[in-house]
RNA sequence: GGUCGCGUAGCUCAGUUGGAUAGAGCACCUGCCUUCUAAGCAGGCGGUCCCAGGUUCGAAUCCUGGCGCGAUCACCA
């Protein structure tokens, strides 16, 4: 069925017959552009078992394949490389098969599918989302879509960090300096309003620290004794004691933040099946720790704190419960993981969290493993590099962040400017134009971020705007729009089977396009295995580059051969479908015109 | 200091399990809009794949040792 498998078997037969040797591995690679051929057999590895020279071996196998495998039309041997030329009819047949497939490239849920929960975003509720969150969101959403396309059942989730001292800081500053401000009264997005007070707290805190230092305190003392920080700590205690007033304030301000986040998520085009809130889960895990002590996984120190010894694994000792019995981050994550498996009967989880937490997740997975959960083997930390600015790390408190909403706004504006310069959309209404500008602006942003290998860090320079030409989202969207234009202009029925004759000689560009299309299914699998949207992005770019070359070198509607015309329209249509499908996996929409 | 990650063209990035002369985009230079959308196409310029050893028929890729950048090593999250 798979052509490579067919050839592989034939190669084994050829070697067995000619040299009486059974070979195990047959190595293929795509033929380099500078040589004639579609698929190349590398003969060097076989020379260990077969005693001959590479050229002769290639020659013998080549002759055998041409004789015995219908799809192999001819061959040439360059050094130890056997380049095989496949017949056009093979490509035409493959093309016709994919043409009729519904969700070409995607697998549906089956017996060997897994149910996986993908966690991403997971923000703090004390400040707005910034570019770092944008990368996280885009990655998490896209990986979820890719895993789904690879045949898995997916739940998207986030854990919202809605409690703790940082939230109390915003709350306190609002009480102190807020003068009753609300999103309604100021016209500010809720998350922005609350974020302002987080900054305000920090300013006040710093002021008090320097005052105390001026009075003769050490920096450490000043940091601990500043009245405002003590007050925030008091507030946290009250929160934990369920003080009605504090709880009411907390609920009110969190609500502001949530509606702000919702707007950002909507604009970004990401969604979640289930939200977990830290205020619900932060106590989870304690029972598990207690059981773990009995089973000897954890041990208690004299002061009452509980630890796990991971020195055998080359790691350190790690605390899992404080001496006062309260939970730490790790306690909570253990509890939450177990809770999720209970809630959704999942086989595994993907945590989209920055690489600064590599160590944490290594430890978490190890602990869950030692606790004996078999699903612990299916936990993945989707670790990605930080997004830095030329000036260094982004810091919310110091205001050196690229705000998510502003960034999207900016991208949309750039798209608008370019679009208006080109002026191709005169028949569009203002509303349609606005929608398109957003689609293109976000396409540029998303592609820009997703095309980079997740584990690499991104240096984002706000001064140099994201490109709209070359290897970019808009270039790919543009190609899609071009294809749709052709389909609109094709005033004949191209839906049925292509009637291209067996003898048809495929144009080189047509053949390259079909080759690239046929790669799509395995690319989805590869991207799923590697949790890498970048593979999809780069694949799509290659496809689109190939199509544009075809488009500009081969006439599609201009040919007077009807069968050829129909075939080329169908080919264009499939390319469009693959672009749309692949971009869907990246969370990027495609336009009918642009 | 220990651990983990990264280092490829001026810049941003690709490079499958080790394979042929290391590829794209941006920028710069040449051509191409009376013909399917020029956000495009065709071409040019541009490389010590961080350095040094090693493994092998063959290394950007694997191993060892350096150098540089980043992260992490809290009873923070």
XYZ file of C-alpha atoms (C1' of nucleotides) in Angstrom:
671
model
C 0.000 0.000 0.000
C 2.652 2.514 1.040
C 5.020 2.875 -1.897
C 8.123 3.021 0.253
C 7.154 -0.220 1.976
C 6.561 -1.841 -1.380
C 9.946 -0.808 -2.654
C 11.613 -1.799 0.592
C 10.288 -5.323 0.274
C 11.354 -5.464 -3.353
C 14.856 -4.309 -2.444
C 15.101 -7.075 0.125
C 13.994 -9.567 -2.491
C 16.478 -8.218 -4.989
C 19.385 -8.527 -2.593
C 18.294 -11.960 -1.455
C 18.033 -13.168 -5.011
C 21.189 -11.618 -6.413
C 23.537 -11.912 -3.459
C 21.824 -14.482 -1.258
C 21.881 -12.120 1.727
C 18.982 -11.160 4.020
C 19.154 -7.460 4.849
C 17.229 -5.885 7.714
C 17.255 -2.165 7.215
C 16.672 -0.365 3.953
C 17.408 3.323 4.020
C 15.543 5.854 1.892
C 15.593 9.589 1.519
C 13.885 12.032 -0.813
C 15.962 12.599 -3.924
C 17.868 15.856 -3.941
C 16.627 18.407 -6.420
C 19.847 18.334 -8.476
C 19.357 14.689 -9.462
C 16.677 12.997 -11.440
C 14.397 10.916 -9.270
C 11.716 10.911 -6.598
C 13.020 8.606 -3.946
C 16.569 7.547 -3.242
C 17.912 4.334 -1.822
C 21.148 4.726 0.116
C 23.206 1.630 -0.531
C 26.143 2.247 1.792
C 24.647 0.563 4.861
C 24.076 -2.631 2.865
C 27.725 -2.941 1.959
C 28.461 -4.381 5.368
C 26.485 -7.439 4.453
C 26.838 -7.497 0.691
C 30.332 -7.761 -0.654
C 30.399 -5.593 -3.753
C 30.899 -1.953 -4.651
C 28.096 0.569 -4.136
C 27.655 1.466 -7.790
C 27.245 -2.120 -8.887
C 24.861 -2.835 -6.023
C 22.757 0.173 -6.951
C 22.759 -0.894 -10.580
C 21.586 -4.410 -9.775
C 18.837 -3.301 -7.416
C 17.727 -0.613 -9.848
C 17.336 -3.121 -12.660
C 15.415 -5.462 -10.425
C 13.031 -2.718 -9.270
C 12.240 -1.496 -12.766
C 11.415 -5.050 -13.744
C 9.395 -5.999 -10.681
C 7.767 -2.890 -9.288
C 5.251 -1.287 -11.590
C 5.590 2.158 -10.004
C 9.327 2.347 -10.587
C 9.848 3.705 -14.078
C 13.601 4.196 -14.275
C 16.668 4.758 -12.173
C 20.166 6.182 -12.057
C 23.066 5.525 -9.760
C 25.311 8.266 -8.417
C 28.026 6.966 -6.133
C 26.146 4.899 -3.592
C 22.846 6.572 -4.198
C 20.210 4.803 -6.228
C 17.759 7.398 -7.492
C 14.391 6.000 -8.482
C 11.950 7.700 -10.782
C 8.337 6.827 -10.059
C 5.761 6.698 -12.805
C 3.336 9.528 -13.366
C 0.434 7.143 -13.086
C 1.477 6.379 -9.534
C 1.216 10.059 -8.696
C -2.062 10.460 -10.534
C -3.559 7.503 -8.710
C -2.376 8.757 -5.329
C -3.785 12.143 -6.158
C -7.169 10.710 -7.026
C -7.251 8.789 -3.759
C -6.557 11.804 -1.584
C -8.949 13.947 -3.575
C -11.892 11.983 -2.270
C -10.835 11.765 1.356
C -12.898 13.757 3.782
C -10.443 14.979 6.392
C -7.332 14.167 4.453
C -4.361 13.640 6.725
C -6.313 13.456 9.959
C -7.067 10.287 11.895
C -10.306 9.747 13.740
C -10.687 8.383 17.240
C -10.050 4.636 17.303
C -9.098 1.766 19.594
C -5.477 2.785 19.819
C -6.345 6.413 20.443
C -5.532 8.085 23.718
C -7.476 10.558 25.787
C -5.213 13.419 26.662
C -5.652 16.595 28.629
C -3.706 19.593 27.417
C -3.093 22.341 29.937
C -2.080 25.776 28.778
C -2.344 29.477 29.594
C -2.788 29.110 33.372
C -2.435 32.797 34.196
C -2.240 34.686 37.451
C -5.285 36.841 38.093
C -3.346 39.914 39.114
C -2.197 41.191 35.748
C -3.113 41.173 32.062
C -1.792 38.626 29.588
C 1.408 39.501 27.756
C 3.461 38.164 24.874
C 4.795 35.298 26.979
C 1.232 34.127 27.582
C 0.552 34.528 23.884
C 3.257 32.024 23.015
C 1.978 29.692 25.684
C -1.621 29.954 24.464
C -0.776 29.508 20.814
C 1.430 26.521 21.527
C -1.030 24.839 23.842
C -3.991 25.368 21.560
C -2.097 24.213 18.500
C -0.631 21.124 20.124
C -4.116 20.204 21.311
C -5.443 20.530 17.758
C -2.539 18.526 16.360
C -3.012 15.730 18.880
C -6.692 15.697 17.984
C -5.866 15.446 14.289
C -3.529 12.577 15.095
C -6.542 10.654 16.378
C -6.639 11.426 20.085
C -9.455 12.618 22.275
C -8.462 15.946 23.761
C -9.571 18.047 26.690
C -8.171 21.551 26.897
C -7.776 22.994 30.325
C -6.031 25.623 32.375
C -5.415 26.101 36.049
C -6.135 29.620 37.050
C -3.822 30.962 39.684
C -6.492 32.913 41.526
C -5.168 33.012 45.085
C -2.049 33.853 46.980
C -0.071 36.834 48.082
C 0.184 38.377 44.611
C -3.589 38.631 44.331
C -3.765 40.218 47.759
C -1.294 42.837 46.630
C -3.600 44.036 43.844
C -6.580 43.860 46.174
C -4.890 45.855 48.880
C -3.635 48.527 46.513
C -7.116 48.885 45.072
C -8.632 49.288 48.534
C -5.956 51.776 49.480
C -5.687 53.861 46.338
C -8.545 52.764 44.136
C -11.164 55.244 45.166
C -13.869 52.815 44.145
C -12.731 52.537 40.534
C -14.366 49.855 38.407
C -13.975 48.734 34.806
C -17.270 50.525 34.113
C -16.237 53.784 35.722
C -12.853 53.883 33.997
C -13.660 52.159 30.743
C -10.659 49.905 31.330
C -10.612 46.189 30.697
C -10.900 44.434 34.039
C -7.550 42.684 33.854
C -5.873 45.967 32.957
C -7.463 47.753 35.880
C -6.377 45.108 38.356
C -2.926 44.976 36.787
C -2.533 48.693 37.381
C -3.023 48.144 41.086
C -0.488 45.362 41.105
C 2.010 47.856 39.749
C 0.761 50.466 42.192
C 1.393 48.115 45.087
C 4.934 47.524 43.982
C 5.636 51.223 43.696
C 4.326 51.875 47.182
C 6.193 48.886 48.559
C 9.457 50.111 47.070
C 8.842 53.563 48.459
C 8.322 52.207 51.959
C 11.416 50.051 51.693
C 13.634 52.979 50.850
C 12.105 55.001 53.662
C 12.903 52.252 56.132
C 16.416 51.915 54.787
C 16.830 55.661 55.230
C 15.837 55.141 58.868
C 18.695 52.704 59.275
C 17.154 49.307 58.531
C 18.920 46.772 56.372
C 17.358 45.994 53.017
C 16.233 42.613 54.224
C 14.581 44.046 57.312
C 12.951 46.765 55.282
C 11.483 44.274 52.835
C 10.017 42.231 55.662
C 8.776 45.112 57.766
C 7.252 47.492 55.235
C 3.697 48.101 56.486
C 2.100 47.477 53.143
C 3.584 44.009 52.706
C 2.556 43.078 56.233
C -0.913 44.248 55.461
C -0.993 42.117 52.320
C 0.074 39.116 54.348
C -2.692 39.867 56.833
C -5.120 39.925 53.973
C -3.964 36.530 52.771
C -4.518 35.113 56.259
C -8.006 36.591 56.273
C -8.657 35.106 52.865
C -7.605 31.698 54.093
C -9.868 32.170 57.111
C -12.715 32.893 54.680
C -13.231 36.437 55.965
C -16.447 37.505 54.199
C -15.266 40.980 53.330
C -11.987 39.849 51.849
C -13.664 37.016 49.974
C -16.212 39.411 48.517
C -13.493 41.768 47.336
C -11.494 38.862 45.928
C -14.498 37.590 44.010
C -15.303 41.006 42.651
C -11.810 41.729 41.414
C -11.239 38.253 40.020
C -14.480 38.607 38.101
C -13.135 41.754 36.492
C -10.020 39.905 35.489
C -11.951 36.942 34.082
C -14.058 39.071 31.798
C -10.876 40.783 30.620
C -9.209 37.448 29.964
C -12.233 36.180 28.140
C -12.005 39.029 25.696
C -8.321 38.343 25.103
C -8.902 34.609 24.642
C -11.700 35.324 22.180
C -9.511 37.604 20.143
C -6.699 35.131 20.233
C -9.091 32.358 19.206
C -8.265 29.893 21.969
C -10.700 28.008 24.166
C -10.909 25.590 27.065
C -13.132 22.650 27.904
C -12.643 23.013 31.635
C -11.111 25.562 33.960
C -9.508 24.523 37.208
C -9.077 27.166 39.886
C -6.239 27.082 42.314
C -8.526 28.234 45.109
C -10.321 24.907 44.658
C -7.279 22.733 44.233
C -4.611 24.203 46.483
C -5.509 21.913 49.335
C -5.558 18.800 47.184
C -2.661 16.428 47.446
C -2.265 16.428 51.194
C -3.988 13.052 51.618
C -1.819 11.594 48.921
C 1.246 12.823 50.772
C 0.006 11.180 53.958
C -0.502 7.870 52.179
C 2.878 8.250 50.522
C 4.563 8.573 53.889
C 3.068 5.274 54.990
C 4.291 3.599 51.841
C 7.749 5.023 52.300
C 7.734 7.222 49.213
C 8.072 10.330 51.373
C 9.633 10.898 54.761
C 8.999 13.345 57.548
C 11.707 15.489 59.066
C 11.823 16.411 62.762
C 10.224 19.790 62.187
C 7.258 18.068 60.531
C 8.012 18.973 56.930
C 7.684 16.183 54.388
C 10.277 15.404 51.708
C 11.126 13.038 48.942
C 14.662 11.864 48.303
C 15.479 11.877 44.615
C 19.244 11.689 44.928
C 19.219 8.218 43.364
C 17.760 9.804 40.245
C 20.475 12.417 40.222
C 18.205 15.096 41.646
C 17.942 16.649 45.088
C 15.686 16.222 48.039
C 12.462 18.032 47.424
C 9.907 19.339 49.896
C 6.301 18.291 49.352
C 4.659 19.644 52.508
C 5.671 22.525 54.781
C 6.443 22.037 58.457
C 3.207 23.814 59.352
C 1.337 21.279 57.241
C 0.425 23.669 54.446
C 0.730 22.753 50.819
C 3.444 23.893 48.436
C 3.186 24.112 44.656
C 4.251 20.494 44.316
C 1.593 19.250 46.748
C -1.049 20.981 44.740
C 0.189 19.723 41.388
C 0.186 16.154 42.639
C -3.367 16.558 43.871
C -4.593 18.300 40.760
C -3.146 15.659 38.447
C -4.912 12.909 40.340
C -8.129 14.890 40.404
C -8.037 15.351 36.655
C -7.602 11.685 35.982
C -10.626 11.064 38.206
C -12.685 13.755 36.504
C -11.989 12.829 32.901
C -10.621 9.298 32.765
C -7.622 10.488 30.800
C -4.583 8.477 29.742
C -2.140 11.315 29.950
C -1.514 15.026 30.136
C 0.465 17.703 28.369
C 1.549 20.667 30.483
C 2.351 23.761 28.454
C 4.686 25.606 30.774
C 7.886 27.564 30.185
C 11.277 25.920 30.425
C 12.042 27.734 33.649
C 9.986 24.978 35.254
C 11.782 22.035 33.687
C 13.052 20.906 37.049
C 9.664 21.148 38.718
C 8.002 18.912 36.159
C 10.815 16.414 36.145
C 10.266 16.046 39.878
C 6.475 16.023 39.629
C 6.445 13.223 37.064
C 8.952 11.244 39.071
C 6.864 11.547 42.214
C 3.679 10.456 40.473
C 5.608 7.544 39.079
C 6.870 6.517 42.493
C 3.345 6.779 43.812
C 2.527 4.057 41.324
C 0.167 5.765 38.888
C 0.532 4.088 35.527
C -0.644 7.202 33.702
C 2.462 8.958 35.005
C 4.277 7.531 31.994
C 2.103 9.608 29.679
C 2.815 12.973 31.198
C 4.582 15.486 29.014
C 6.014 18.833 29.921
C 5.641 20.889 26.756
C 8.547 23.094 27.671
C 9.079 26.192 25.605
C 11.632 28.967 25.545
C 11.006 32.380 26.978
C 10.050 35.349 24.849
C 12.583 38.067 25.557
C 12.839 41.660 24.451
C 16.021 43.339 23.242
C 16.113 44.939 26.680
C 15.938 41.525 28.330
C 13.240 39.764 30.265
C 9.695 41.082 30.380
C 8.639 42.218 33.839
C 5.042 43.060 34.632
C 5.843 45.076 37.715
C 8.261 47.257 35.825
C 5.934 47.703 32.902
C 8.384 46.244 30.393
C 5.901 43.839 28.878
C 4.388 43.562 25.446
C 0.693 43.509 26.225
C -1.295 40.801 24.435
C -4.259 43.008 23.531
C -2.095 45.857 22.316
C 0.034 43.518 20.262
C -2.984 42.016 18.495
C -4.315 45.518 17.906
C -0.995 46.592 16.463
C -0.792 43.602 14.129
C -4.303 44.238 12.890
C -3.423 47.843 12.229
C -0.344 46.886 10.236
C -2.426 44.460 8.190
C -4.877 47.261 7.537
C -2.182 49.659 6.382
C -0.681 47.151 3.960
C -4.084 46.071 2.727
C -5.135 49.633 2.012
C -1.937 50.365 0.157
C -2.625 47.416 -2.106
C -6.285 48.349 -2.369
C -7.641 45.064 -3.647
C -10.728 44.960 -1.488
C -12.796 47.808 -2.771
C -15.974 45.782 -2.995
C -15.721 44.750 0.655
C -17.759 46.480 3.353
C -15.953 48.162 6.226
C -17.039 45.360 8.498
C -15.694 42.684 6.167
C -12.457 44.574 5.814
C -12.027 44.882 9.567
C -12.572 41.177 9.964
C -10.026 40.431 7.266
C -7.417 42.770 8.733
C -7.734 41.010 12.032
C -7.437 37.624 10.363
C -4.263 38.667 8.579
C -2.727 40.508 11.505
C -3.291 37.563 13.807
C -2.153 35.179 11.092
C 1.143 37.032 10.930
C 1.562 36.999 14.705
C 0.597 33.378 15.225
C 2.706 32.073 12.397
C 5.655 34.154 13.514
C 5.543 32.524 16.923
C 4.559 29.001 15.967
C 7.056 28.494 13.167
C 9.861 28.514 15.700
C 10.800 25.290 17.440
C 9.040 25.513 20.839
C 12.137 24.840 22.869
C 14.008 27.756 21.374
C 13.708 31.147 22.945
C 12.287 33.993 20.897
C 13.759 37.449 20.802
C 10.944 39.837 20.016
C 11.798 43.290 18.848
C 8.702 45.525 18.948
C 10.520 48.148 16.862
C 10.835 45.790 13.916
C 7.319 44.744 13.143
C 6.531 41.163 12.233
C 6.940 40.519 8.506
C 4.061 40.072 6.077
C 6.203 38.774 3.233
C 8.177 35.619 2.633
C 7.936 32.854 5.203
C 4.941 34.368 6.978
C 1.306 33.736 7.782
C -0.022 36.359 5.345
C 1.994 34.870 2.465
C 0.289 31.543 3.079
C -3.111 33.167 3.523
C -2.536 35.044 0.294
C -1.866 31.843 -1.566
C -5.073 30.398 -0.206
C -6.988 33.442 -1.410
C -5.382 33.070 -4.850
C -6.586 29.501 -5.044
C -10.106 30.496 -4.053
C -10.029 33.066 -6.810
C -9.225 30.376 -9.343
C -12.032 28.185 -8.047
C -14.469 31.069 -8.385
C -13.373 31.640 -11.957
C -13.465 27.989 -12.953
C -16.893 28.009 -14.607
C -17.203 24.287 -15.086
C -17.797 21.240 -12.946
C -14.476 20.056 -11.582
C -15.918 17.991 -8.763
C -15.865 14.575 -10.405
C -13.018 12.213 -11.136
C -10.236 13.638 -13.193
C -10.287 12.164 -16.689
C -6.632 12.633 -17.284
C -5.313 9.852 -19.519
C -2.754 7.333 -18.272
C -0.324 8.631 -20.820
C -0.427 12.158 -19.408
C 2.979 13.550 -18.746
C 2.930 15.350 -15.405
C 4.520 18.754 -15.337
C 7.453 18.844 -12.953
C 5.667 21.418 -10.795
C 2.539 19.286 -10.681
C 4.517 16.302 -9.560
C 6.325 18.251 -6.839
C 2.995 19.526 -5.588
C 1.472 16.069 -5.380
C 4.548 14.811 -3.547
C 4.228 17.575 -0.996
C 0.505 16.958 -0.534
C 1.112 13.274 0.083
C 3.445 14.153 2.954
C 0.688 15.821 4.970
C -0.604 12.791 6.912
C 2.801 11.734 8.194
C 3.605 15.354 9.007
C 0.618 15.468 11.366
C 1.825 12.332 13.105
C 5.341 13.693 13.366
C 4.114 17.001 14.760
C 1.977 15.119 17.289
C 4.857 12.915 18.418
C 7.131 15.906 18.820
C 4.468 18.266 20.141
C 5.680 20.735 17.566
C 3.431 23.094 15.597
C 6.636 24.353 13.955
C 6.719 21.205 11.829
C 3.234 21.958 10.505
C 4.134 25.585 9.874
C 7.258 24.746 7.920
C 5.510 22.002 5.990
C 2.765 24.400 4.954
C 5.292 26.971 3.872
C 7.025 24.432 1.621
C 3.698 23.432 0.114
C 2.739 27.017 -0.547
C 6.093 27.903 -2.055
C 5.683 24.953 -4.370
C 2.198 26.063 -5.316
C 3.180 29.624 -6.107
C 5.915 28.385 -8.343
C 3.389 26.172 -10.109
C 0.887 29.006 -10.310
C 3.325 31.411 -11.881
C 4.950 28.977 -14.271
C 2.015 26.886 -15.409
C -1.271 28.183 -16.692
C -4.271 26.680 -14.947
C -7.413 28.065 -16.531
C -5.598 29.144 -19.652
C -4.943 25.707 -21.091
C -7.243 24.496 -23.891
C -6.845 20.855 -22.915
C -10.022 20.296 -20.884
C -8.760 17.265 -18.964
C -5.602 19.103 -18.059
C -7.510 22.164 -16.960
C -9.769 20.125 -14.731
C -6.840 18.309 -13.212
C -5.010 21.541 -12.435
C -8.073 23.092 -10.850
C -8.547 20.006 -8.727
C -4.907 20.085 -7.747
C -5.219 23.729 -6.735
C -8.334 22.960 -4.766
C -6.620 20.243 -2.751
C -3.665 22.469 -2.033
C -6.156 24.997 -0.699
C -7.785 22.382 1.472
C -4.481 21.269 2.924
C -3.504 24.881 3.628
C -6.787 25.448 5.415
C -6.499 22.222 7.358
C -2.872 22.790 8.365
C -3.506 26.381 9.344
C -6.485 25.173 11.343
C -4.023 23.108 13.367
C -2.131 26.314 14.072
C -5.294 28.205 14.947
C -4.964 30.474 11.917
C -7.881 31.308 9.647
C -7.692 31.700 5.893
C -9.486 34.318 3.744
C -11.468 34.002 0.511
C -9.828 37.163 -0.822
C -7.092 39.495 0.275
C 29.810 25.550 41.390
C 25.959 21.202 40.049
C 22.040 20.145 36.499
C 19.214 21.177 31.980
C 18.645 23.738 27.213
C 20.530 26.499 23.163
C 24.814 28.039 19.568
C 23.794 27.130 11.454
C 24.441 33.385 6.129
C 24.502 40.615 8.430
C 19.281 39.461 10.845
C 15.061 35.637 11.745
C 14.856 30.530 11.197
C 14.706 25.076 8.500
C 17.759 20.848 8.336
C 13.728 13.402 9.548
C 16.620 7.621 12.012
C 24.245 10.203 10.735
C 24.222 10.526 3.805
C 25.274 13.557 -2.200
C 27.581 20.439 -3.490
C 24.272 22.746 4.320
C 18.564 25.205 2.731
C 14.481 29.218 3.190
C 12.780 34.224 4.428
C 14.289 39.373 5.552
C 17.965 42.883 3.908
C 20.979 44.165 -0.691
C 21.353 43.681 -6.348
C 18.920 41.950 -11.694
C 14.775 40.762 -14.411
C 9.034 39.789 -14.669
C 2.153 42.918 -13.945
C -2.365 44.266 -21.621
C -2.840 37.034 -19.654
C -5.698 32.844 -13.391
C -4.559 38.363 -7.123
C 3.148 41.199 -7.813
C 1.482 40.128 0.255
C 3.923 36.860 -5.880
C 7.606 34.520 -9.500
C 12.746 33.760 -11.780
C 17.803 34.733 -10.615
C 22.366 36.960 -8.013
C 25.211 38.098 -3.499
C 26.047 35.925 1.258
C 28.658 29.969 5.509
C 35.153 28.413 10.090
C 27.305 24.790 10.888
C 30.952 28.246 18.387
C 36.126 25.730 19.106
C 39.212 21.173 19.651
C 39.518 16.071 19.636
C 37.021 11.189 18.787
C 33.571 7.306 16.551
C 32.826 5.850 10.650
C 32.823 4.471 4.218
C 30.387 9.314 5.596
C 29.200 14.170 11.131
C 25.609 20.519 11.377
C 23.534 15.788 13.400
C 26.451 10.820 17.752
C 30.585 10.786 22.037
C 34.335 13.575 25.131
C 36.474 18.225 26.604
C 36.335 23.490 26.249
C 33.927 28.585 25.081
C 29.499 31.732 24.885
C 24.225 32.692 26.074
C 19.927 31.358 28.968
C 17.215 28.738 32.721
C 17.266 26.261 37.293
C 19.254 24.464 42.004
C 13.334 28.311 48.021
C 9.195 25.537 53.745
C 7.794 31.144 45.962
C 4.578 29.786 42.118
